[in-house]
Coordinates of N, CA, C and O and ligand atoms in Angstrom, one line a residue:
M1 N -16.1 -33.1 4.1 CA -15.2 -32.0 4.6 C -15.9 -31.2 5.6 O -17.0 -30.7 5.4
P2 N -15.4 -31.1 6.8 CA -16.1 -30.3 7.9 C -16.0 -28.9 7.5 O -14.9 -28.3 7.4
N3 N -17.1 -28.2 7.4 CA -17.1 -26.8 7.0 C -17.8 -26.0 8.0 O -18.0 -24.8 7.8
S4 N -18.2 -26.6 9.1 CA -18.9 -25.8 10.1 C -18.0 -24.8 10.8 O -16.8 -25.0 10.9
K5 N -18.6 -23.7 11.2 CA -17.8 -22.7 11.9 C -17.2 -23.2 13.2 O -16.2 -22.7 13.8
F6 N -17.9 -24.2 13.8 CA -17.5 -24.7 15.1 C -16.5 -25.8 15.1 O -16.0 -26.2 16.1
L7 N -16.4 -26.4 13.9 CA -15.4 -27.5 13.8 C -14.1 -27.0 13.2 O -14.1 -26.2 12.3
K8 N -13.1 -27.6 13.7 CA -11.8 -27.4 13.2 C -11.7 -27.9 11.7 O -12.1 -29.0 11.5
S9 N -11.4 -27.0 10.8 CA -11.4 -27.5 9.4 C -9.9 -27.3 8.9 O -9.3 -26.3 9.2
S10 N -9.5 -28.2 8.1 CA -8.2 -28.1 7.6 C -8.2 -27.2 6.3 O -9.2 -27.0 5.7
F11 N -7.1 -26.7 6.0 CA -6.9 -25.7 4.9 C -6.7 -26.5 3.6 O -5.9 -27.3 3.5
D12 N -7.5 -26.2 2.6 CA -7.3 -26.8 1.3 C -7.7 -25.8 0.2 O -8.2 -24.7 0.5
Y13 N -7.6 -26.3 -1.0 CA -7.8 -25.4 -2.2 C -9.3 -25.1 -2.4 O -9.6 -24.1 -3.1
K14 N -10.2 -26.0 -1.8 CA -11.6 -25.8 -2.2 C -12.3 -24.7 -1.4 O -13.3 -24.1 -1.8
G15 N -11.7 -24.4 -0.3 CA -12.4 -23.4 0.6 C -12.1 -22.0 0.3 O -11.3 -21.6 -0.5
E16 N -12.8 -21.1 1.1 CA -12.6 -19.7 1.1 C -12.1 -19.3 2.4 O -12.6 -19.8 3.4
Y17 N -11.0 -18.6 2.5 CA -10.4 -18.2 3.8 C -10.2 -16.7 3.9 O -10.1 -16.1 2.9
P18 N -10.3 -16.2 5.1 CA -10.1 -14.8 5.3 C -8.7 -14.4 4.8 O -7.7 -15.2 5.0
C19 N -8.5 -13.2 4.2 CA -7.2 -12.8 3.8 C -6.4 -12.4 5.1 O -6.9 -11.6 5.8
P20 N -5.3 -13.0 5.3 CA -4.5 -12.7 6.5 C -3.8 -11.3 6.5 O -3.4 -10.8 7.5
L21 N -3.8 -10.8 5.3 CA -3.0 -9.5 5.1 C -4.0 -8.3 5.4 O -3.7 -7.5 6.3
C22 N -5.0 -8.2 4.6 CA -5.9 -7.1 4.7 C -7.0 -7.4 5.7 O -7.6 -6.4 6.3
R23 N -7.3 -8.6 6.0 CA -8.4 -9.1 6.9 C -9.7 -8.5 6.5 O -10.7 -8.5 7.2
V24 N -9.9 -8.2 5.2 CA -11.1 -7.7 4.7 C -11.6 -8.6 3.6 O -12.8 -9.1 3.7
G25 N -10.7 -9.0 2.7 CA -11.1 -9.9 1.6 C -11.1 -11.4 1.9 O -10.8 -11.8 3.0
K26 N -11.4 -12.1 0.9 CA -11.4 -13.6 1.0 C -10.3 -14.1 0.0 O -10.3 -13.6 -1.1
I27 N -9.6 -15.1 0.4 CA -8.6 -15.7 -0.5 C -9.2 -17.0 -1.1 O -9.7 -17.8 -0.3
T28 N -9.1 -17.2 -2.4 CA -9.6 -18.4 -3.0 C -8.5 -18.9 -4.0 O -7.5 -18.2 -4.3
H29 N -8.7 -20.1 -4.4 CA -7.7 -20.8 -5.2 C -7.5 -20.2 -6.6 O -8.5 -19.9 -7.2
L30 N -6.3 -20.0 -7.0 CA -6.1 -19.6 -8.4 C -6.0 -20.9 -9.2 O -5.1 -21.7 -9.0
T31 N -6.9 -21.0 -10.2 CA -6.9 -22.2 -11.0 C -5.5 -22.5 -11.6 O -4.8 -21.6 -12.1
L32 N -5.2 -23.8 -11.6 CA -4.0 -24.3 -12.2 C -2.7 -23.8 -11.5 O -1.6 -24.0 -12.0
M33 N -2.8 -23.2 -10.4 CA -1.6 -22.7 -9.7 C -1.6 -23.2 -8.2 O -2.7 -23.3 -7.7
E34 N -0.5 -23.3 -7.7 CA -0.4 -23.6 -6.2 C -0.4 -22.3 -5.5 O 0.6 -22.0 -4.8
A35 N -1.5 -21.5 -5.7 CA -1.5 -20.2 -5.1 C -2.9 -19.8 -4.9 O -3.9 -20.4 -5.4
M36 N -3.1 -18.8 -4.0 CA -4.4 -18.3 -3.7 C -4.3 -16.8 -3.8 O -3.2 -16.2 -3.6
S37 N -5.4 -16.1 -4.1 CA -5.3 -14.7 -4.2 C -6.5 -14.0 -3.5 O -7.6 -14.7 -3.3
C38 N -6.3 -12.8 -3.0 CA -7.4 -12.1 -2.3 C -8.2 -11.3 -3.2 O -7.7 -10.6 -4.1
D39 N -9.6 -11.3 -3.0 CA -10.5 -10.6 -3.8 C -10.5 -9.1 -3.5 O -11.2 -8.3 -4.1
F40 N -9.9 -8.7 -2.4 CA -9.9 -7.3 -2.0 C -8.5 -6.6 -2.3 O -8.5 -5.6 -3.0
C41 N -7.5 -7.1 -1.7 CA -6.2 -6.5 -1.8 C -5.4 -7.0 -3.0 O -4.3 -6.5 -3.3
H42 N -5.9 -8.1 -3.6 CA -5.3 -8.7 -4.8 C -3.9 -9.3 -4.6 O -3.1 -9.5 -5.5
Q43 N -3.6 -9.5 -3.3 CA -2.3 -10.1 -3.0 C -2.3 -11.6 -3.3 O -3.3 -12.3 -3.2
I44 N -1.2 -12.1 -3.9 CA -1.1 -13.5 -4.2 C -0.3 -14.2 -3.2 O 0.8 -13.8 -2.8
F45 N -0.8 -15.4 -2.7 CA -0.1 -16.2 -1.7 C 0.3 -17.5 -2.3 O -0.6 -18.1 -3.0
S46 N 1.5 -18.0 -2.0 CA 1.8 -19.4 -2.4 C 1.4 -20.3 -1.3 O 1.4 -19.9 -0.1
V47 N 0.9 -21.5 -1.7 CA 0.2 -22.4 -0.7 C 1.0 -23.6 -0.4 O 1.6 -24.2 -1.4
D48 N 1.1 -24.0 0.8 CA 1.7 -25.3 1.2 C 0.7 -26.1 2.0 O 0.5 -25.8 3.2
I49 N -0.1 -26.9 1.3 CA -1.2 -27.7 2.0 C -0.7 -28.6 3.1 O -1.2 -28.6 4.1
E50 N 0.4 -29.2 2.8 CA 1.0 -30.2 3.8 C 1.3 -29.5 5.1 O 1.0 -30.0 6.1
Q51 N 1.9 -28.3 5.0 CA 2.3 -27.6 6.2 C 1.1 -26.7 6.7 O 1.3 -26.0 7.7
Q52 N 0.0 -26.7 6.0 CA -1.1 -25.8 6.3 C -0.6 -24.4 6.5 O -0.9 -23.7 7.5
Q53 N 0.0 -23.9 5.4 CA 0.7 -22.7 5.5 C 0.6 -21.9 4.2 O 0.6 -22.5 3.1
I54 N 0.5 -20.6 4.3 CA 0.6 -19.8 3.1 C 1.7 -18.8 3.2 O 2.0 -18.4 4.4
K55 N 2.2 -18.4 2.1 CA 3.4 -17.5 2.1 C 3.2 -16.4 1.2 O 2.6 -16.5 0.1
M56 N 3.7 -15.2 1.5 CA 3.6 -14.0 0.6 C 4.9 -13.8 0.0 O 5.8 -13.3 0.6
P57 N 5.1 -14.3 -1.2 CA 6.5 -14.3 -1.8 C 6.9 -13.0 -2.4 O 8.1 -12.9 -2.8
S58 N 6.0 -12.0 -2.5 CA 6.3 -10.8 -3.2 C 7.2 -9.9 -2.3 O 7.5 -8.8 -2.7
R59 N 7.6 -10.3 -1.2 CA 8.6 -9.6 -0.4 C 9.6 -10.4 0.2 O 9.5 -11.6 0.3
Q60 N 10.8 -9.9 0.5 CA 11.9 -10.6 1.1 C 12.3 -10.1 2.4 O 12.4 -8.9 2.5
P61 N 12.4 -10.9 3.5 CA 12.0 -12.3 3.5 C 10.5 -12.4 3.5 O 9.8 -11.5 3.9
P62 N 10.0 -13.6 3.0 CA 8.5 -13.7 2.8 C 7.8 -13.7 4.2 O 8.4 -14.2 5.2
L63 N 6.6 -13.3 4.2 CA 5.8 -13.4 5.4 C 5.0 -14.7 5.3 O 4.6 -15.1 4.2
I64 N 4.9 -15.4 6.4 CA 4.2 -16.7 6.5 C 3.1 -16.7 7.5 O 3.2 -16.0 8.5
W65 N 2.0 -17.3 7.1 CA 0.9 -17.5 8.1 C 0.6 -19.0 8.2 O 0.5 -19.7 7.1
N66 N 0.3 -19.5 9.3 CA -0.1 -20.9 9.5 C -1.6 -21.0 9.8 O -2.1 -20.1 10.6
W67 N -2.3 -21.9 9.3 CA -3.7 -22.2 9.5 C -3.8 -23.1 10.7 O -3.3 -24.2 10.7
N68 N -4.5 -22.7 11.8 CA -4.6 -23.5 13.0 C -5.9 -24.2 13.1 O -6.3 -24.8 14.1
G69 N -6.7 -24.3 11.9 CA -8.0 -25.0 12.0 C -9.1 -24.0 12.1 O -10.3 -24.4 11.8
F70 N -8.9 -22.8 12.6 CA -9.9 -21.8 12.8 C -9.6 -20.5 12.1 O -10.4 -19.9 11.5
H71 N -8.3 -20.1 12.3 CA -7.9 -18.8 11.7 C -6.4 -18.8 11.4 O -5.7 -19.8 11.8
W72 N -5.9 -17.8 10.8 CA -4.5 -17.6 10.6 C -3.8 -17.2 11.8 O -4.3 -16.4 12.6
T73 N -2.6 -17.7 12.0 CA -1.8 -17.3 13.1 C -1.2 -15.9 12.8 O -1.2 -15.5 11.6
E74 N -0.6 -15.3 13.7 CA 0.1 -14.0 13.5 C 1.2 -14.2 12.4 O 1.8 -15.3 12.3
A75 N 1.4 -13.2 11.6 CA 2.4 -13.2 10.5 C 3.8 -13.4 11.1 O 4.1 -12.9 12.1
Q76 N 4.5 -14.2 10.4 CA 5.9 -14.4 10.8 C 6.8 -14.1 9.6 O 6.4 -14.5 8.4
L77 N 7.9 -13.5 9.8 CA 8.9 -13.3 8.7 C 9.7 -14.6 8.7 O 10.1 -15.1 9.7
E78 N 9.8 -15.2 7.5 CA 10.6 -16.4 7.3 C 12.0 -16.3 7.8 O 12.7 -15.4 7.4
G79 N 12.3 -17.1 8.8 CA 13.7 -17.1 9.3 C 14.0 -15.9 10.3 O 15.1 -15.8 10.8
V80 N 12.9 -15.1 10.6 CA 13.1 -14.0 11.6 C 12.1 -14.2 12.7 O 11.0 -14.4 12.5
E81 N 12.6 -14.1 13.9 CA 11.8 -14.2 15.1 C 11.6 -12.8 15.6 O 12.6 -12.2 16.1
L82 N 10.4 -12.2 15.5 CA 10.2 -10.9 16.0 C 9.7 -11.0 17.5 O 8.6 -11.1 17.8
G83 N 10.7 -11.1 18.4 CA 10.4 -11.4 19.8 C 10.2 -10.1 20.6 O 10.1 -9.0 20.1
W84 N 10.2 -10.4 21.9 CA 10.0 -9.3 22.9 C 11.1 -8.3 22.8 O 10.9 -7.1 23.1
G85 N 12.3 -8.7 22.4 CA 13.5 -7.8 22.4 C 13.2 -6.6 21.4 O 13.4 -5.5 21.8
Y86 N 12.5 -6.9 20.3 CA 12.2 -5.9 19.3 C 11.2 -5.0 19.9 O 11.2 -3.7 19.7
V87 N 10.2 -5.6 20.5 CA 9.1 -4.7 21.1 C 9.7 -3.8 22.1 O 9.4 -2.6 22.1
M88 N 10.5 -4.3 23.0 CA 11.1 -3.5 24.0 C 12.0 -2.4 23.4 O 11.9 -1.2 23.8
A89 N 12.7 -2.7 22.4 CA 13.6 -1.7 21.7 C 12.7 -0.6 21.1 O 13.0 0.6 21.2
A90 N 11.6 -1.0 20.5 CA 10.7 -0.1 19.8 C 10.1 0.9 20.9 O 10.1 2.1 20.7
L91 N 9.7 0.3 22.0 CA 9.1 1.1 23.1 C 10.1 2.1 23.7 O 9.9 3.2 23.9
A92 N 11.4 1.6 23.8 CA 12.4 2.4 24.4 C 12.7 3.5 23.4 O 12.9 4.7 23.8
F93 N 12.7 3.2 22.1 CA 13.0 4.2 21.1 C 11.9 5.4 21.2 O 12.2 6.5 20.9
I94 N 10.7 5.0 21.5 CA 9.6 6.0 21.6 C 9.7 6.8 22.9 O 9.7 8.0 22.9
F95 N 9.9 6.0 24.0 CA 9.7 6.7 25.3 C 10.9 7.3 25.9 O 10.8 8.3 26.6
I96 N 12.1 6.8 25.6 CA 13.3 7.3 26.3 C 13.5 8.8 25.9 O 13.7 9.7 26.7
P97 N 13.5 9.1 24.5 CA 13.7 10.5 24.2 C 12.6 11.4 24.7 O 12.9 12.5 25.1
T98 N 11.4 10.9 24.7 CA 10.3 11.7 25.2 C 10.5 12.0 26.7 O 10.3 13.1 27.1
M99 N 10.9 11.0 27.4 CA 11.1 11.2 28.9 C 12.3 12.1 29.1 O 12.2 13.0 30.0
L100 N 13.3 12.0 28.3 CA 14.5 12.9 28.4 C 14.0 14.4 28.2 O 14.3 15.2 29.0
V101 N 13.4 14.6 27.1 CA 12.9 16.0 26.7 C 11.9 16.5 27.8 O 12.0 17.6 28.3
G102 N 11.0 15.6 28.1 CA 10.0 15.9 29.1 C 10.6 16.2 30.5 O 10.2 17.2 31.1
G103 N 11.6 15.4 30.8 CA 12.3 15.5 32.1 C 13.0 16.9 32.2 O 12.9 17.6 33.2
I104 N 13.7 17.2 31.1 CA 14.4 18.5 31.1 C 13.4 19.7 31.2 O 13.5 20.6 32.0
A105 N 12.3 19.5 30.4 CA 11.3 20.6 30.5 C 10.7 20.7 31.9 O 10.4 21.8 32.3
Y106 N 10.5 19.6 32.6 CA 9.9 19.6 33.9 C 10.9 20.1 34.9 O 10.5 20.9 35.8
N107 N 12.1 19.7 34.8 CA 13.1 20.1 35.9 C 13.7 21.5 35.7 O 14.1 22.1 36.7
F108 N 13.7 21.9 34.5 CA 14.2 23.3 34.2 C 13.1 24.1 33.6 O 13.2 24.5 32.4
P109 N 12.0 24.4 34.3 CA 10.9 25.1 33.7 C 11.3 26.6 33.4 O 12.1 27.2 34.2
P110 N 11.0 27.1 32.2 CA 11.3 28.5 31.9 C 10.5 29.4 32.9 O 9.4 29.0 33.4
K111 N 11.1 30.5 33.2 CA 10.4 31.4 34.1 C 9.1 31.9 33.5 O 9.0 32.1 32.2
S112 N 8.0 31.9 34.3 CA 6.7 32.1 33.7 C 6.5 33.5 33.1 O 5.6 33.7 32.3
D113 N 7.4 34.5 33.4 CA 7.3 35.8 32.7 C 8.0 35.8 31.4 O 8.0 36.8 30.7
M114 N 8.7 34.7 31.1 CA 9.4 34.7 29.8 C 8.4 34.4 28.6 O 7.4 33.7 28.9
P115 N 8.7 34.8 27.5 CA 7.8 34.5 26.3 C 8.1 33.0 25.9 O 9.1 32.4 26.2
L116 N 7.2 32.5 25.2 CA 7.3 31.1 24.6 C 7.5 30.0 25.6 O 8.2 29.1 25.4
T117 N 6.8 30.1 26.8 CA 6.9 29.1 27.8 C 6.3 27.8 27.4 O 6.5 26.8 28.0
W118 N 5.5 27.8 26.4 CA 4.8 26.6 25.9 C 5.7 25.7 25.1 O 5.4 24.6 24.8
I119 N 6.9 26.2 24.7 CA 7.7 25.5 23.8 C 8.1 24.1 24.4 O 8.0 23.1 23.7
P120 N 8.6 24.0 25.6 CA 9.0 22.7 26.1 C 8.0 21.6 26.1 O 8.2 20.5 25.7
S121 N 6.7 22.0 26.4 CA 5.7 21.0 26.4 C 5.3 20.6 25.0 O 5.1 19.4 24.7
I122 N 5.3 21.5 24.1 CA 5.0 21.2 22.7 C 6.1 20.3 22.1 O 5.9 19.3 21.4
W123 N 7.4 20.7 22.5 CA 8.5 19.9 22.1 C 8.5 18.5 22.5 O 8.8 17.5 21.8
T124 N 8.0 18.3 23.8 CA 7.9 16.9 24.3 C 6.9 16.1 23.5 O 7.2 15.0 23.1
G125 N 5.8 16.7 23.2 CA 4.8 16.1 22.4 C 5.3 15.7 21.0 O 5.1 14.7 20.5
F126 N 6.0 16.7 20.5 CA 6.6 16.5 19.1 C 7.6 15.4 19.1 O 7.6 14.6 18.1
T127 N 8.4 15.3 20.1 CA 9.4 14.2 20.2 C 8.7 12.8 20.2 O 9.1 11.9 19.5
F128 N 7.7 12.8 21.0 CA 6.9 11.5 21.1 C 6.3 11.2 19.8 O 6.5 10.0 19.3
L129 N 5.7 12.1 19.1 CA 5.0 11.9 17.9 C 6.0 11.4 16.8 O 5.7 10.5 16.1
C130 N 7.1 12.1 16.7 CA 8.1 11.8 15.7 C 8.6 10.3 15.8 O 8.6 9.6 14.9
H131 N 9.0 10.0 17.1 CA 9.5 8.6 17.3 C 8.4 7.6 17.1 O 8.6 6.5 16.6
F132 N 7.2 7.9 17.5 CA 6.0 7.0 17.3 C 5.8 6.8 15.8 O 5.6 5.6 15.4
I133 N 5.9 7.8 15.0 CA 5.6 7.7 13.6 C 6.7 6.8 12.9 O 6.4 6.0 12.1
I134 N 8.0 7.0 13.4 CA 9.0 6.2 12.8 C 8.8 4.7 13.0 O 8.9 3.8 12.1
I135 N 8.4 4.3 14.3 CA 8.1 2.9 14.6 C 6.9 2.4 13.9 O 6.9 1.3 13.3
F136 N 5.9 3.2 13.8 CA 4.6 2.9 13.1 C 4.9 2.6 11.6 O 4.5 1.6 11.1
W137 N 5.7 3.4 11.1 CA 6.1 3.3 9.6 C 6.9 2.0 9.4 O 6.7 1.3 8.5
L138 N 7.8 1.7 10.3 CA 8.6 0.5 10.2 C 7.7 -0.7 10.3 O 7.9 -1.7 9.5
F139 N 6.8 -0.7 11.2 CA 5.8 -1.8 11.4 C 5.0 -2.0 10.1 O 4.9 -3.1 9.6
I140 N 4.6 -0.9 9.5 CA 3.8 -1.0 8.2 C 4.7 -1.6 7.1 O 4.3 -2.4 6.3
E141 N 6.0 -1.1 7.1 CA 6.9 -1.6 6.1 C 7.2 -3.1 6.3 O 7.2 -3.8 5.3
I142 N 7.4 -3.5 7.5 CA 7.8 -4.9 7.8 C 6.6 -5.8 7.4 O 6.8 -6.8 6.7
Y143 N 5.4 -5.4 7.8 CA 4.3 -6.3 7.5 C 3.5 -5.9 6.2 O 2.6 -6.6 5.9
Q144 N 4.0 -4.9 5.5 CA 3.4 -4.5 4.3 C 1.9 -4.4 4.4 O 1.1 -5.0 3.6
I145 N 1.5 -3.7 5.4 CA 0.0 -3.5 5.6 C -0.5 -2.7 4.4 O 0.0 -1.6 4.2
P146 N -1.5 -3.2 3.7 CA -2.0 -2.5 2.6 C -2.8 -1.2 2.9 O -4.0 -1.2 2.9
V147 N -2.1 -0.2 3.3 CA -2.8 1.0 3.8 C -3.7 1.6 2.7 O -4.8 2.0 3.0
M148 N -3.2 1.6 1.5 CA -4.0 2.1 0.4 C -5.3 1.3 0.2 O -6.3 1.9 -0.1
A149 N -5.2 0.0 0.3 CA -6.4 -0.8 0.2 C -7.4 -0.5 1.2 O -8.6 -0.4 0.9
Y150 N -7.0 -0.3 2.5 CA -7.9 0.1 3.5 C -8.5 1.4 3.2 O -9.7 1.6 3.4
W151 N -7.7 2.3 2.7 CA -8.2 3.7 2.4 C -9.2 3.7 1.4 O -10.3 4.3 1.5
R152 N -9.0 2.8 0.3 CA -10.0 2.7 -0.7 C -11.3 2.1 -0.2 O -12.4 2.6 -0.6
A153 N -11.2 1.1 0.6 CA -12.4 0.5 1.2 C -13.2 1.5 2.0 O -14.4 1.5 1.9
L154 N -12.5 2.3 2.7 CA -13.1 3.3 3.6 C -13.8 4.3 2.7 O -15.0 4.7 3.0
Q155 N -13.2 4.8 1.7 CA -13.8 5.7 0.7 C -15.0 5.2 0.1 O -16.0 5.8 0.0
Q156 N -14.9 3.9 -0.4 CA -16.1 3.2 -1.0 C -17.2 3.2 0.0 O -18.4 3.5 -0.4
R157 N -16.9 2.9 1.2 CA -18.0 2.7 2.2 C -18.6 4.1 2.4 O -19.9 4.2 2.5
L158 N -17.8 5.1 2.5 CA -18.3 6.5 2.7 C -19.2 6.9 1.5 O -20.3 7.5 1.7
M159 N -18.7 6.6 0.3 CA -19.5 7.0 -0.9 C -20.8 6.4 -0.9 O -21.9 7.0 -1.2
R160 N -20.8 5.0 -0.6 CA -22.1 4.3 -0.6 C -23.0 4.9 0.4 O -24.2 5.1 0.2
H161 N -22.5 5.3 1.6 CA -23.2 5.9 2.6 C -23.9 7.2 2.2 O -25.0 7.5 2.4
E162 N -23.1 8.0 1.4 CA -23.6 9.3 0.9 C -24.7 9.1 -0.1 O -25.7 9.9 -0.1
N163 N -24.5 8.1 -1.0 CA -25.5 7.9 -2.0 C -26.8 7.4 -1.5 O -27.8 7.6 -2.2
S164 N -26.8 6.7 -0.4 CA -28.0 6.1 0.0 C -28.9 7.0 0.8 O -28.4 8.1 1.2
Ligands
ZN1 ZN1 -6.5 -9.2 1.1

């Protein structure tokens, strides 16, 4: 079995592979099951050796990763194509309201002797932040990024750093 880093290696039950979800842990075979689990985020993946593919069945629609001989490809939602249309829509959702609010603030500036002249610029920033957070949250929801697992890893690393 070619196991060198420089050789394309096929995906099987014997090996250790990077976890495609948290990208921190390693996934290994669960004995007697057609599944692998991650030693870090404890996510369980069902395995399709023939297709060189693993699937995360704990969510609907399942997320799929394909092994290309070197690493996992980008996550795909089964039966859903997340194309450029969605990216453009997400960007439009963030930037169009920000530009509208910013444009109004820019074109109709409050007279400088009025109080609270900082409100339009704060409001523009706030609009951007709100819309950005909504998209960011959707992204995390769709891909089920284990935010808490990352947070725990970070804390552990910090604690180790303090103790040493
Ligand atoms: Zn993991």
